[in-house]
Amino acid sequence: MGFHEGDSMIGKKVDFVFVGSCTNGRIEDFRAFASIVKGKKKAEDVTVWLVPGSHIVETQIKEEGLLDIFNQAGFVLRQPGCSACLAMNDDKIPPGKYAVSTSNRNFEGRQGPGSRTMLASPLVAAAAAITGLVTDPRDLMEELV
């Protein structure tokens, strides 16, 4: 389904981005995501699910102003929970679609039957959400002082 041993993932089209799960829905993950997307806009053809790992993290996101950054970039913060990590609700990746996910596990069908998932850091997920492609996040970072 488009993945071959030795192929670079850089430049691969992305249909979905998932940031969340109990292991990668921490405040640190959302801070990292915000550091890339601040002042930018979400790629129009990418569906992005931002799902905090707990209500505590959801509150921190709001208190730290990260929600404003997400909203300005075109993202919507969802309720804490499993979401696309397990595809237990409507948050499933359709067959033949590609996702970048910060969840901690991947096996065939985990995020939806016939879907393809690339596990990545919140920084890579943010870069993909902005460009619509698997992108090295360093290409989008502001120059470090």
CSV table of C-alpha atoms in Angstrom, one decimal:
chain,number,residue,atom,x,y,z
A,1,MET,CA,0.0,0.0,0.0
A,2,GLY,CA,2.7,2.4,-0.9
A,3,PHE,CA,5.4,1.5,1.7
A,4,HIS,CA,8.5,-0.2,0.5
A,5,GLU,CA,11.6,-1.1,2.4
A,6,GLY,CA,14.2,1.6,2.2
A,7,ASP,CA,11.8,4.2,0.8
A,8,SER,CA,11.9,7.7,2.5
A,9,MET,CA,8.7,8.7,4.1
A,10,ILE,CA,9.6,12.4,3.6
A,11,GLY,CA,7.1,13.9,1.1
A,12,LYS,CA,4.5,11.1,1.5
A,13,LYS,CA,1.0,12.6,1.3
A,14,VAL,CA,-0.9,12.5,4.6
A,15,ASP,CA,-4.7,12.3,4.9
A,16,PHE,CA,-5.1,12.3,8.7
A,17,VAL,CA,-3.0,13.4,11.7
A,18,PHE,CA,-3.8,12.2,15.2
A,19,VAL,CA,-2.1,13.7,18.3
A,20,GLY,CA,-3.3,12.0,21.5
A,21,SER,CA,-3.6,8.8,23.3
A,22,CYS,CA,-2.9,8.1,26.9
A,23,THR,CA,0.9,8.1,26.2
A,24,ASN,CA,1.2,10.9,23.8
A,25,GLY,CA,-1.6,13.2,24.9
A,26,ARG,CA,0.5,15.0,27.5
A,27,ILE,CA,0.8,18.7,27.9
A,28,GLU,CA,4.4,18.5,26.6
A,29,ASP,CA,3.2,16.9,23.4
A,30,PHE,CA,0.7,19.7,22.8
A,31,ARG,CA,3.3,22.4,23.6
A,32,ALA,CA,5.6,20.8,21.0
A,33,PHE,CA,2.7,20.7,18.5
A,34,ALA,CA,1.9,24.3,19.1
A,35,SER,CA,5.6,25.4,18.7
A,36,ILE,CA,5.4,24.2,15.0
A,37,VAL,CA,1.8,25.3,14.1
A,38,LYS,CA,1.9,28.8,15.7
A,39,GLY,CA,1.3,31.4,13.1
A,40,LYS,CA,0.6,28.8,10.4
A,41,LYS,CA,-2.6,27.2,8.9
A,42,LYS,CA,-3.7,23.6,8.7
A,43,ALA,CA,-3.4,22.0,5.3
A,44,GLU,CA,-6.9,22.0,3.8
A,45,ASP,CA,-7.0,18.4,2.7
A,46,VAL,CA,-5.9,16.9,6.1
A,47,THR,CA,-8.2,15.9,8.9
A,48,VAL,CA,-6.5,16.5,12.3
A,49,TRP,CA,-7.6,15.1,15.6
A,50,LEU,CA,-6.1,16.8,18.7
A,51,VAL,CA,-7.1,14.6,21.7
A,52,PRO,CA,-5.7,15.3,25.2
A,53,GLY,CA,-4.9,12.3,27.3
A,54,SER,CA,-6.9,13.6,30.3
A,55,HIS,CA,-9.2,16.5,31.4
A,56,ILE,CA,-6.2,17.8,33.4
A,57,VAL,CA,-4.2,18.2,30.1
A,58,GLU,CA,-7.3,19.7,28.4
A,59,THR,CA,-7.4,22.4,31.2
A,60,GLN,CA,-3.7,23.1,30.9
A,61,ILE,CA,-4.0,23.5,27.1
A,62,LYS,CA,-6.6,26.2,27.7
A,63,GLU,CA,-4.8,27.9,30.6
A,64,GLU,CA,-1.5,28.1,28.7
A,65,GLY,CA,-3.2,29.7,25.6
A,66,LEU,CA,-2.4,26.7,23.4
A,67,LEU,CA,-6.1,26.4,22.4
A,68,ASP,CA,-5.9,29.9,20.9
A,69,ILE,CA,-2.9,28.8,18.8
A,70,PHE,CA,-4.7,25.7,17.6
A,71,ASN,CA,-7.9,27.5,16.8
A,72,GLN,CA,-6.0,30.3,14.8
A,73,ALA,CA,-4.3,27.5,12.8
A,74,GLY,CA,-7.6,25.8,12.0
A,75,PHE,CA,-7.5,23.0,14.5
A,76,VAL,CA,-10.2,21.9,16.9
A,77,LEU,CA,-9.4,20.4,20.3
A,78,ARG,CA,-11.5,17.3,21.0
A,79,GLN,CA,-12.6,15.7,24.3
A,80,PRO,CA,-10.0,13.6,26.1
A,81,GLY,CA,-10.2,9.9,25.3
A,82,CYS,CA,-8.9,7.1,23.2
A,83,SER,CA,-10.2,8.5,19.8
A,84,ALA,CA,-8.2,7.3,16.8
A,85,CYS,CA,-5.6,5.4,18.9
A,86,LEU,CA,-8.0,2.5,19.0
A,87,ALA,CA,-10.5,3.6,16.4
A,88,MET,CA,-13.2,2.8,19.1
A,89,ASN,CA,-15.5,5.6,18.0
A,90,ASP,CA,-16.0,7.4,14.6
A,91,ASP,CA,-12.4,8.5,14.6
A,92,LYS,CA,-11.2,5.8,12.2
A,93,ILE,CA,-8.8,6.1,9.3
A,94,PRO,CA,-10.6,5.0,6.1
A,95,PRO,CA,-9.2,2.2,4.0
A,96,GLY,CA,-6.4,3.3,1.7
A,97,LYS,CA,-5.8,6.5,3.6
A,98,TYR,CA,-2.5,7.6,5.3
A,99,ALA,CA,-2.2,8.9,8.9
A,100,VAL,CA,0.6,10.3,11.0
A,101,SER,CA,-0.1,9.4,14.6
A,102,THR,CA,1.5,10.0,17.9
A,103,SER,CA,0.0,6.9,19.5
A,104,ASN,CA,2.3,4.4,20.9
A,105,ARG,CA,1.3,1.2,19.0
A,106,ASN,CA,0.7,0.3,15.4
A,107,PHE,CA,-0.5,-2.9,13.8
A,108,GLU,CA,-2.6,-3.6,10.8
A,109,GLY,CA,-6.1,-2.3,11.2
A,110,ARG,CA,-5.5,-0.6,14.6
A,111,GLN,CA,-6.7,2.8,13.4
A,112,GLY,CA,-9.1,1.4,10.9
A,113,PRO,CA,-9.2,-1.6,8.5
A,114,GLY,CA,-7.1,-1.0,5.4
A,115,SER,CA,-5.6,2.2,6.7
A,116,ARG,CA,-1.8,3.0,6.8
A,117,THR,CA,-0.3,4.6,9.9
A,118,MET,CA,3.1,6.2,10.5
A,119,LEU,CA,4.0,6.6,14.1
A,120,ALA,CA,5.7,9.9,14.7
A,121,SER,CA,6.6,12.6,17.3
A,122,PRO,CA,4.2,15.5,18.0
A,123,LEU,CA,6.7,17.7,16.0
A,124,VAL,CA,6.5,15.5,12.9
A,125,ALA,CA,2.7,15.3,13.3
A,126,ALA,CA,2.5,19.1,13.5
A,127,ALA,CA,4.6,19.5,10.3
A,128,ALA,CA,2.4,17.0,8.5
A,129,ALA,CA,-0.7,18.8,9.6
A,130,ILE,CA,0.6,22.1,8.2
A,131,THR,CA,2.0,20.8,4.9
A,132,GLY,CA,-0.2,17.8,4.2
A,133,LEU,CA,3.0,15.7,3.7
A,134,VAL,CA,5.4,13.9,5.9
A,135,THR,CA,7.8,16.7,6.6
A,136,ASP,CA,10.9,17.2,8.7
A,137,PRO,CA,9.7,19.6,11.4
A,138,ARG,CA,13.0,21.4,11.3
A,139,ASP,CA,12.0,22.8,7.9
A,140,LEU,CA,9.1,24.7,9.7
A,141,MET,CA,10.9,25.8,12.9
A,142,GLU,CA,11.8,29.4,13.5
A,143,GLU,CA,15.5,30.1,13.6
A,144,LEU,CA,16.8,29.4,17.0
A,145,VAL,CA,18.4,32.3,18.8
